[in-house]
GROMACS .gro file of C-alpha atoms in nm:
model
  397
    1UNK     CA    1  -0.617  -4.185  -1.799
    2UNK     CA    2  -0.979  -4.308  -1.918
    3UNK     CA    3  -0.888  -4.338  -2.281
    4UNK     CA    4  -1.051  -4.678  -2.388
    5UNK     CA    5  -1.399  -4.569  -2.458
    6UNK     CA    6  -1.702  -4.786  -2.574
    7UNK     CA    7  -2.001  -4.631  -2.773
    8UNK     CA    8  -2.291  -4.777  -2.852
    9UNK     CA    9  -2.467  -4.683  -3.179
   10UNK     CA   10  -2.327  -4.636  -3.533
   11UNK     CA   11  -2.607  -4.388  -3.651
   12UNK     CA   12  -2.502  -4.008  -3.576
   13UNK     CA   13  -2.404  -3.937  -3.249
   14UNK     CA   14  -2.177  -4.246  -3.212
   15UNK     CA   15  -1.967  -4.208  -3.521
   16UNK     CA   16  -1.958  -3.823  -3.453
   17UNK     CA   17  -1.828  -3.882  -3.107
   18UNK     CA   18  -1.582  -4.168  -3.224
   19UNK     CA   19  -1.459  -3.879  -3.442
   20UNK     CA   20  -1.386  -3.609  -3.170
   21UNK     CA   21  -1.267  -3.861  -2.929
   22UNK     CA   22  -1.015  -3.989  -3.195
   23UNK     CA   23  -0.880  -3.639  -3.267
   24UNK     CA   24  -0.823  -3.579  -2.885
   25UNK     CA   25  -0.626  -3.923  -2.872
   26UNK     CA   26  -0.855  -4.165  -2.720
   27UNK     CA   27  -0.942  -4.513  -2.841
   28UNK     CA   28  -1.304  -4.542  -2.938
   29UNK     CA   29  -1.479  -4.857  -2.999
   30UNK     CA   30  -1.837  -4.842  -3.154
   31UNK     CA   31  -2.089  -5.133  -3.126
   32UNK     CA   32  -2.391  -5.159  -3.322
   33UNK     CA   33  -2.677  -5.418  -3.354
   34UNK     CA   34  -2.722  -5.366  -3.722
   35UNK     CA   35  -2.487  -5.576  -3.941
   36UNK     CA   36  -2.382  -5.296  -4.143
   37UNK     CA   37  -2.445  -4.897  -4.180
   38UNK     CA   38  -2.795  -4.838  -4.215
   39UNK     CA   39  -2.834  -4.684  -4.576
   40UNK     CA   40  -3.111  -4.431  -4.711
   41UNK     CA   41  -3.381  -4.297  -4.475
   42UNK     CA   42  -3.530  -3.960  -4.423
   43UNK     CA   43  -3.382  -3.643  -4.485
   44UNK     CA   44  -3.209  -3.484  -4.163
   45UNK     CA   45  -3.110  -3.119  -4.142
   46UNK     CA   46  -2.873  -2.847  -3.969
   47UNK     CA   47  -2.964  -2.544  -3.910
   48UNK     CA   48  -2.799  -2.203  -3.726
   49UNK     CA   49  -2.469  -2.115  -3.645
   50UNK     CA   50  -2.406  -2.341  -3.366
   51UNK     CA   51  -2.478  -2.647  -3.622
   52UNK     CA   52  -2.240  -2.531  -3.901
   53UNK     CA   53  -1.966  -2.453  -3.673
   54UNK     CA   54  -1.936  -2.804  -3.543
   55UNK     CA   55  -1.953  -2.908  -3.911
   56UNK     CA   56  -1.710  -2.666  -4.023
   57UNK     CA   57  -1.467  -2.783  -3.725
   58UNK     CA   58  -1.485  -3.136  -3.829
   59UNK     CA   59  -1.422  -3.043  -4.198
   60UNK     CA   60  -1.732  -3.171  -4.312
   61UNK     CA   61  -1.895  -2.865  -4.480
   62UNK     CA   62  -1.796  -2.900  -4.827
   63UNK     CA   63  -1.852  -3.270  -4.831
   64UNK     CA   64  -2.218  -3.226  -4.686
   65UNK     CA   65  -2.273  -2.949  -4.934
   66UNK     CA   66  -2.189  -3.171  -5.213
   67UNK     CA   67  -2.456  -3.425  -5.112
   68UNK     CA   68  -2.746  -3.224  -4.966
   69UNK     CA   69  -3.060  -3.280  -5.127
   70UNK     CA   70  -3.153  -2.902  -5.171
   71UNK     CA   71  -3.432  -2.902  -4.929
   72UNK     CA   72  -3.748  -3.097  -4.900
   73UNK     CA   73  -4.052  -2.836  -5.010
   74UNK     CA   74  -4.393  -2.979  -4.912
   75UNK     CA   75  -4.748  -2.919  -5.063
   76UNK     CA   76  -5.045  -2.993  -4.853
   77UNK     CA   77  -5.340  -3.106  -5.078
   78UNK     CA   78  -5.729  -3.162  -5.047
   79UNK     CA   79  -5.883  -3.503  -5.154
   80UNK     CA   80  -5.875  -3.392  -5.510
   81UNK     CA   81  -5.522  -3.296  -5.522
   82UNK     CA   82  -5.586  -2.926  -5.520
   83UNK     CA   83  -5.327  -2.732  -5.341
   84UNK     CA   84  -5.399  -2.574  -5.009
   85UNK     CA   85  -5.055  -2.485  -4.877
   86UNK     CA   86  -4.690  -2.452  -4.996
   87UNK     CA   87  -4.374  -2.460  -4.754
   88UNK     CA   88  -4.040  -2.379  -4.897
   89UNK     CA   89  -3.744  -2.630  -4.885
   90UNK     CA   90  -3.594  -2.392  -4.584
   91UNK     CA   91  -3.910  -2.471  -4.375
   92UNK     CA   92  -3.814  -2.829  -4.349
   93UNK     CA   93  -3.447  -2.827  -4.478
   94UNK     CA   94  -3.271  -2.599  -4.285
   95UNK     CA   95  -2.952  -2.470  -4.364
   96UNK     CA   96  -2.823  -2.807  -4.514
   97UNK     CA   97  -3.041  -3.113  -4.557
   98UNK     CA   98  -2.887  -3.465  -4.640
   99UNK     CA   99  -3.011  -3.820  -4.625
  100UNK     CA  100  -2.964  -3.995  -4.286
  101UNK     CA  101  -2.803  -4.292  -4.433
  102UNK     CA  102  -2.543  -4.055  -4.633
  103UNK     CA  103  -2.464  -3.854  -4.316
  104UNK     CA  104  -2.392  -4.187  -4.117
  105UNK     CA  105  -2.140  -4.278  -4.383
  106UNK     CA  106  -1.950  -3.983  -4.397
  107UNK     CA  107  -1.926  -3.993  -4.018
  108UNK     CA  108  -1.843  -4.323  -4.033
  109UNK     CA  109  -1.554  -4.248  -4.277
  110UNK     CA  110  -1.401  -3.968  -4.103
  111UNK     CA  111  -1.397  -4.168  -3.757
  112UNK     CA  112  -1.286  -4.487  -3.904
  113UNK     CA  113  -0.911  -4.418  -3.872
  114UNK     CA  114  -0.909  -4.399  -3.490
  115UNK     CA  115  -1.220  -4.623  -3.422
  116UNK     CA  116  -1.265  -4.965  -3.397
  117UNK     CA  117  -1.647  -5.045  -3.526
  118UNK     CA  118  -1.819  -5.407  -3.459
  119UNK     CA  119  -2.129  -5.448  -3.649
  120UNK     CA  120  -2.399  -5.728  -3.580
  121UNK     CA  121  -2.340  -5.707  -3.211
  122UNK     CA  122  -2.508  -5.554  -2.894
  123UNK     CA  123  -2.428  -5.531  -2.508
  124UNK     CA  124  -2.604  -5.725  -2.283
  125UNK     CA  125  -2.487  -5.626  -1.962
  126UNK     CA  126  -2.255  -5.362  -1.819
  127UNK     CA  127  -2.058  -5.406  -1.494
  128UNK     CA  128  -1.875  -5.094  -1.316
  129UNK     CA  129  -1.575  -5.173  -1.124
  130UNK     CA  130  -1.315  -4.973  -0.945
  131UNK     CA  131  -1.106  -4.886  -1.245
  132UNK     CA  132  -1.354  -4.937  -1.551
  133UNK     CA  133  -1.634  -5.126  -1.692
  134UNK     CA  134  -1.705  -5.485  -1.830
  135UNK     CA  135  -1.924  -5.526  -2.104
  136UNK     CA  136  -2.084  -5.851  -2.191
  137UNK     CA  137  -2.184  -5.900  -2.574
  138UNK     CA  138  -2.457  -6.062  -2.735
  139UNK     CA  139  -2.174  -6.237  -2.939
  140UNK     CA  140  -2.062  -6.368  -2.608
  141UNK     CA  141  -1.780  -6.191  -2.594
  142UNK     CA  142  -1.677  -5.982  -2.289
  143UNK     CA  143  -1.438  -5.690  -2.252
  144UNK     CA  144  -1.331  -5.410  -2.027
  145UNK     CA  145  -1.360  -5.055  -2.119
  146UNK     CA  146  -1.254  -4.731  -1.924
  147UNK     CA  147  -1.617  -4.565  -2.016
  148UNK     CA  148  -1.929  -4.640  -2.170
  149UNK     CA  149  -2.129  -4.390  -2.370
  150UNK     CA  150  -2.483  -4.439  -2.489
  151UNK     CA  151  -2.532  -4.319  -2.832
  152UNK     CA  152  -2.811  -4.555  -2.920
  153UNK     CA  153  -3.100  -4.324  -2.970
  154UNK     CA  154  -3.488  -4.276  -2.836
  155UNK     CA  155  -3.461  -4.672  -2.726
  156UNK     CA  156  -3.129  -4.665  -2.593
  157UNK     CA  157  -2.985  -5.022  -2.479
  158UNK     CA  158  -2.730  -4.833  -2.240
  159UNK     CA  159  -2.978  -4.617  -2.089
  160UNK     CA  160  -3.194  -4.938  -2.027
  161UNK     CA  161  -2.881  -5.130  -1.871
  162UNK     CA  162  -2.730  -4.811  -1.637
  163UNK     CA  163  -3.003  -4.621  -1.582
  164UNK     CA  164  -3.316  -4.827  -1.565
  165UNK     CA  165  -3.624  -4.934  -1.782
  166UNK     CA  166  -3.728  -4.740  -2.118
  167UNK     CA  167  -4.091  -4.649  -1.960
  168UNK     CA  168  -3.909  -4.421  -1.668
  169UNK     CA  169  -3.762  -4.215  -1.928
  170UNK     CA  170  -3.946  -4.183  -2.262
  171UNK     CA  171  -4.301  -4.005  -2.272
  172UNK     CA  172  -4.554  -4.068  -2.559
  173UNK     CA  173  -4.672  -3.756  -2.718
  174UNK     CA  174  -4.987  -3.917  -2.896
  175UNK     CA  175  -4.849  -3.986  -3.224
  176UNK     CA  176  -4.697  -4.246  -3.453
  177UNK     CA  177  -4.494  -4.192  -3.767
  178UNK     CA  178  -4.397  -4.443  -4.040
  179UNK     CA  179  -4.169  -4.412  -4.332
  180UNK     CA  180  -4.126  -4.639  -4.639
  181UNK     CA  181  -3.979  -4.669  -4.988
  182UNK     CA  182  -4.205  -4.735  -5.297
  183UNK     CA  183  -4.166  -4.705  -5.676
  184UNK     CA  184  -4.259  -4.346  -5.797
  185UNK     CA  185  -4.532  -4.435  -6.014
  186UNK     CA  186  -4.716  -4.166  -5.895
  187UNK     CA  187  -4.473  -3.921  -6.084
  188UNK     CA  188  -4.409  -3.707  -5.769
  189UNK     CA  189  -4.123  -3.445  -5.796
  190UNK     CA  190  -3.898  -3.315  -5.532
  191UNK     CA  191  -4.215  -3.144  -5.371
  192UNK     CA  192  -4.348  -3.388  -5.068
  193UNK     CA  193  -4.694  -3.371  -5.138
  194UNK     CA  194  -4.909  -3.441  -4.814
  195UNK     CA  195  -5.290  -3.492  -4.729
  196UNK     CA  196  -5.462  -3.430  -4.412
  197UNK     CA  197  -5.787  -3.566  -4.237
  198UNK     CA  198  -5.793  -3.478  -3.850
  199UNK     CA  199  -5.529  -3.676  -3.681
  200UNK     CA  200  -5.379  -3.797  -3.976
  201UNK     CA  201  -5.109  -3.695  -4.257
  202UNK     CA  202  -5.023  -3.900  -4.541
  203UNK     CA  203  -4.765  -3.797  -4.760
  204UNK     CA  204  -4.508  -3.895  -5.055
  205UNK     CA  205  -4.186  -3.743  -5.218
  206UNK     CA  206  -3.939  -3.874  -5.444
  207UNK     CA  207  -3.617  -3.988  -5.374
  208UNK     CA  208  -3.355  -3.738  -5.402
  209UNK     CA  209  -3.080  -3.976  -5.552
  210UNK     CA  210  -3.301  -4.201  -5.753
  211UNK     CA  211  -3.631  -4.006  -5.907
  212UNK     CA  212  -3.784  -4.328  -5.983
  213UNK     CA  213  -3.835  -4.405  -5.610
  214UNK     CA  214  -4.023  -4.251  -5.390
  215UNK     CA  215  -4.086  -4.228  -5.009
  216UNK     CA  216  -4.384  -4.220  -4.770
  217UNK     CA  217  -4.440  -4.040  -4.476
  218UNK     CA  218  -4.741  -4.134  -4.253
  219UNK     CA  219  -4.849  -3.964  -3.916
  220UNK     CA  220  -5.135  -4.027  -3.719
  221UNK     CA  221  -5.257  -3.975  -3.373
  222UNK     CA  222  -5.298  -4.254  -3.102
  223UNK     CA  223  -5.304  -4.343  -2.764
  224UNK     CA  224  -4.980  -4.563  -2.679
  225UNK     CA  225  -4.997  -4.886  -2.874
  226UNK     CA  226  -4.879  -5.244  -2.768
  227UNK     CA  227  -4.674  -5.398  -3.070
  228UNK     CA  228  -4.368  -5.557  -3.122
  229UNK     CA  229  -4.103  -5.315  -3.221
  230UNK     CA  230  -3.938  -5.585  -3.453
  231UNK     CA  231  -4.240  -5.731  -3.640
  232UNK     CA  232  -4.281  -5.525  -3.932
  233UNK     CA  233  -4.572  -5.728  -4.058
  234UNK     CA  234  -4.767  -5.636  -3.738
  235UNK     CA  235  -4.663  -5.285  -3.791
  236UNK     CA  236  -4.808  -5.267  -4.144
  237UNK     CA  237  -5.152  -5.386  -4.007
  238UNK     CA  238  -5.134  -5.107  -3.747
  239UNK     CA  239  -5.091  -4.843  -4.011
  240UNK     CA  240  -5.323  -4.984  -4.269
  241UNK     CA  241  -5.583  -4.977  -3.975
  242UNK     CA  242  -5.518  -4.628  -3.890
  243UNK     CA  243  -5.553  -4.482  -4.256
  244UNK     CA  244  -5.808  -4.743  -4.393
  245UNK     CA  245  -6.105  -4.597  -4.617
  246UNK     CA  246  -5.914  -4.256  -4.676
  247UNK     CA  247  -5.958  -4.080  -5.019
  248UNK     CA  248  -5.662  -3.905  -5.228
  249UNK     CA  249  -5.375  -4.138  -5.297
  250UNK     CA  250  -5.372  -4.304  -4.957
  251UNK     CA  251  -5.508  -4.659  -5.106
  252UNK     CA  252  -5.222  -4.673  -5.346
  253UNK     CA  253  -4.955  -4.598  -5.090
  254UNK     CA  254  -5.094  -4.851  -4.843
  255UNK     CA  255  -5.075  -5.140  -5.099
  256UNK     CA  256  -4.719  -5.061  -5.139
  257UNK     CA  257  -4.655  -5.072  -4.775
  258UNK     CA  258  -4.728  -5.409  -4.816
  259UNK     CA  259  -4.443  -5.488  -5.044
  260UNK     CA  260  -4.176  -5.256  -4.842
  261UNK     CA  261  -3.894  -5.426  -4.710
  262UNK     CA  262  -3.770  -5.128  -4.522
  263UNK     CA  263  -4.053  -5.002  -4.277
  264UNK     CA  264  -3.948  -4.751  -4.013
  265UNK     CA  265  -4.249  -4.715  -3.780
  266UNK     CA  266  -4.246  -4.542  -3.403
  267UNK     CA  267  -4.410  -4.357  -3.176
  268UNK     CA  268  -4.345  -3.954  -3.152
  269UNK     CA  269  -4.193  -3.943  -2.783
  270UNK     CA  270  -3.927  -3.768  -2.610
  271UNK     CA  271  -3.671  -3.886  -2.366
  272UNK     CA  272  -3.624  -3.701  -2.026
  273UNK     CA  273  -3.328  -3.834  -1.775
  274UNK     CA  274  -3.261  -3.641  -1.482
  275UNK     CA  275  -2.877  -3.670  -1.510
  276UNK     CA  276  -2.721  -3.776  -1.839
  277UNK     CA  277  -2.445  -3.983  -1.636
  278UNK     CA  278  -2.421  -4.252  -1.385
  279UNK     CA  279  -2.050  -4.371  -1.269
  280UNK     CA  280  -1.844  -4.465  -1.590
  281UNK     CA  281  -2.142  -4.448  -1.820
  282UNK     CA  282  -2.295  -4.130  -1.995
  283UNK     CA  283  -2.572  -4.047  -2.285
  284UNK     CA  284  -2.523  -3.865  -2.581
  285UNK     CA  285  -2.796  -3.747  -2.811
  286UNK     CA  286  -3.129  -3.879  -2.847
  287UNK     CA  287  -3.054  -4.136  -2.571
  288UNK     CA  288  -3.027  -3.858  -2.315
  289UNK     CA  289  -3.265  -3.567  -2.442
  290UNK     CA  290  -3.456  -3.686  -2.767
  291UNK     CA  291  -3.763  -3.631  -2.950
  292UNK     CA  292  -3.853  -3.844  -3.261
  293UNK     CA  293  -3.887  -3.580  -3.501
  294UNK     CA  294  -3.883  -3.184  -3.476
  295UNK     CA  295  -3.656  -3.161  -3.199
  296UNK     CA  296  -3.337  -3.077  -3.426
  297UNK     CA  297  -3.218  -3.426  -3.267
  298UNK     CA  298  -2.942  -3.466  -3.563
  299UNK     CA  299  -2.784  -3.123  -3.513
  300UNK     CA  300  -2.776  -3.159  -3.123
  301UNK     CA  301  -2.619  -3.492  -3.134
  302UNK     CA  302  -2.331  -3.372  -3.335
  303UNK     CA  303  -2.314  -3.081  -3.106
  304UNK     CA  304  -2.331  -3.289  -2.778
  305UNK     CA  305  -2.057  -3.519  -2.930
  306UNK     CA  306  -1.832  -3.233  -2.994
  307UNK     CA  307  -1.881  -3.094  -2.614
  308UNK     CA  308  -1.875  -3.449  -2.436
  309UNK     CA  309  -1.526  -3.549  -2.635
  310UNK     CA  310  -1.373  -3.197  -2.561
  311UNK     CA  311  -1.460  -3.194  -2.198
  312UNK     CA  312  -1.338  -3.550  -2.152
  313UNK     CA  313  -1.017  -3.408  -2.325
  314UNK     CA  314  -0.992  -3.088  -2.121
  315UNK     CA  315  -1.042  -3.317  -1.795
  316UNK     CA  316  -0.758  -3.517  -1.936
  317UNK     CA  317  -1.008  -3.827  -1.881
  318UNK     CA  318  -1.142  -3.727  -1.540
  319UNK     CA  319  -1.486  -3.881  -1.635
  320UNK     CA  320  -1.670  -3.695  -1.338
  321UNK     CA  321  -1.554  -3.390  -1.409
  322UNK     CA  322  -1.599  -3.415  -1.778
  323UNK     CA  323  -1.951  -3.576  -1.770
  324UNK     CA  324  -2.068  -3.273  -1.538
  325UNK     CA  325  -1.929  -3.003  -1.751
  326UNK     CA  326  -2.067  -3.135  -2.042
  327UNK     CA  327  -2.410  -3.185  -1.894
  328UNK     CA  328  -2.383  -2.816  -1.754
  329UNK     CA  329  -2.311  -2.684  -2.091
  330UNK     CA  330  -2.556  -2.858  -2.317
  331UNK     CA  331  -2.887  -2.951  -2.090
  332UNK     CA  332  -3.045  -2.608  -2.132
  333UNK     CA  333  -2.983  -2.592  -2.508
  334UNK     CA  334  -3.049  -2.950  -2.561
  335UNK     CA  335  -3.388  -2.908  -2.377
  336UNK     CA  336  -3.494  -2.606  -2.586
  337UNK     CA  337  -3.407  -2.773  -2.926
  338UNK     CA  338  -3.621  -3.070  -2.799
  339UNK     CA  339  -3.935  -2.884  -2.713
  340UNK     CA  340  -4.000  -2.844  -3.096
  341UNK     CA  341  -4.079  -3.201  -3.123
  342UNK     CA  342  -4.353  -3.184  -2.859
  343UNK     CA  343  -4.538  -2.994  -3.107
  344UNK     CA  344  -4.428  -3.202  -3.435
  345UNK     CA  345  -4.721  -3.440  -3.426
  346UNK     CA  346  -5.002  -3.152  -3.379
  347UNK     CA  347  -4.844  -2.975  -3.674
  348UNK     CA  348  -4.834  -3.227  -3.922
  349UNK     CA  349  -5.159  -3.395  -3.826
  350UNK     CA  350  -5.401  -3.167  -3.635
  351UNK     CA  351  -5.656  -3.327  -3.454
  352UNK     CA  352  -5.959  -3.142  -3.597
  353UNK     CA  353  -6.068  -2.980  -3.922
  354UNK     CA  354  -6.041  -2.622  -3.782
  355UNK     CA  355  -5.689  -2.705  -3.658
  356UNK     CA  356  -5.575  -2.805  -4.012
  357UNK     CA  357  -5.750  -2.492  -4.152
  358UNK     CA  358  -5.574  -2.263  -3.900
  359UNK     CA  359  -5.230  -2.412  -3.960
  360UNK     CA  360  -5.273  -2.384  -4.366
  361UNK     CA  361  -5.395  -2.024  -4.291
  362UNK     CA  362  -5.098  -1.921  -4.086
  363UNK     CA  363  -4.831  -2.060  -4.258
  364UNK     CA  364  -4.929  -1.940  -4.590
  365UNK     CA  365  -4.851  -1.554  -4.438
  366UNK     CA  366  -4.497  -1.517  -4.538
  367UNK     CA  367  -4.452  -1.277  -4.219
  368UNK     CA  368  -4.529  -1.594  -3.991
  369UNK     CA  369  -4.342  -1.840  -4.192
  370UNK     CA  370  -4.046  -1.634  -4.159
  371UNK     CA  371  -4.076  -1.584  -3.794
  372UNK     CA  372  -4.108  -1.970  -3.716
  373UNK     CA  373  -3.789  -2.001  -3.951
  374UNK     CA  374  -3.584  -1.728  -3.733
  375UNK     CA  375  -3.693  -1.912  -3.415
  376UNK     CA  376  -3.567  -2.213  -3.536
  377UNK     CA  377  -3.233  -2.091  -3.591
  378UNK     CA  378  -3.237  -1.901  -3.297
  379UNK     CA  379  -3.299  -2.196  -3.084
  380UNK     CA  380  -3.053  -2.389  -3.249
  381UNK     CA  381  -2.774  -2.150  -3.207
  382UNK     CA  382  -2.806  -2.063  -2.813
  383UNK     CA  383  -2.524  -2.259  -2.681
  384UNK     CA  384  -2.163  -2.119  -2.676
  385UNK     CA  385  -1.900  -2.369  -2.819
  386UNK     CA  386  -1.557  -2.375  -2.664
  387UNK     CA  387  -1.260  -2.442  -2.875
  388UNK     CA  388  -1.100  -2.773  -2.769
  389UNK     CA  389  -0.767  -2.823  -2.915
  390UNK     CA  390  -0.706  -3.156  -3.077
  391UNK     CA  391  -0.406  -3.369  -3.045
  392UNK     CA  392  -0.181  -3.258  -3.321
  393UNK     CA  393  -0.071  -3.598  -3.411
  394UNK     CA  394  -0.429  -3.702  -3.460
  395UNK     CA  395  -0.487  -3.415  -3.725
  396UNK     CA  396  -0.505  -3.582  -4.073
  397UNK     CA  397  -0.724  -3.358  -4.272
   0.00000   0.00000   0.00000
């Protein structure tokens, strides 16, 4: 009955899917290249009725509310530190904002009773047979599964193996983003502070858990660059070159970059896959329909995991019917959420001084700001969620 499911990726979509598959009586196995759950990371948010309904059905709302950051307001300043624009916490943080690492930990804890987790390994090949899929792993082992799900993000390994090369599905949107941790020796508080010049944003905000620490967030416009995604020193040089010579606190932040052990650096891109499944392999979350930033990817991933597991249960493991219904229910919704990511780079780092002034002027008007907030809530709540009854023997909380 197609109960033995391999999931690639243990960030957000993977553990969320493992939770729901376990609740429906499946046996999920989650493989993750990293040696352990990734800690910390940027804040992620949930907004609108659809996101909150899924979290409520998972029983996670009380716990997430206990560990939420309270939102991350941002203040844009000029070179001398004078305020140009204040944006409230709800603009960036939605209804609930939590650190990505905290969310991954909670999802892992709730899915662990029913899921096998394999860290420090990765799939190197997939071979579909008449009755399942043979997965060969980097560690040298091979195992057979009924189904394989790629929940491994923008640079999905499963998508590459089963669908084709990344360049066929990932489009560069003209910007790059970087984050890293540093000591909070600038004394910034809970409000992040950002400085713009055309095509570039440099910002910093205190760590919500440890005010002695801070996080830098840089965005810059650039054509598609050639660099090694696993060579952090090379990436640091790219960032340094993009921001060299700027004022405000940029030199201080760049100096901290060279001491940072935990750099995240990637293009702002979007994923478009014509069909989210092929044979016994299916994609979920950013691997299927992602945007690096601003596409409500975290909320969409949790919703997609709920629907995919529910449709597999409803179809009693008939993967063809389940995959088709899953995509039919969610594609339009996911693409609507994803569209916000197309504008993120231009919003954070407008290409011209006129564009920066126009953004600041419009968002300083409360009526315009409220309209954008309502639009975000509306987009994230445009899909009807079926009720998929769980296996009663698997309900433990």
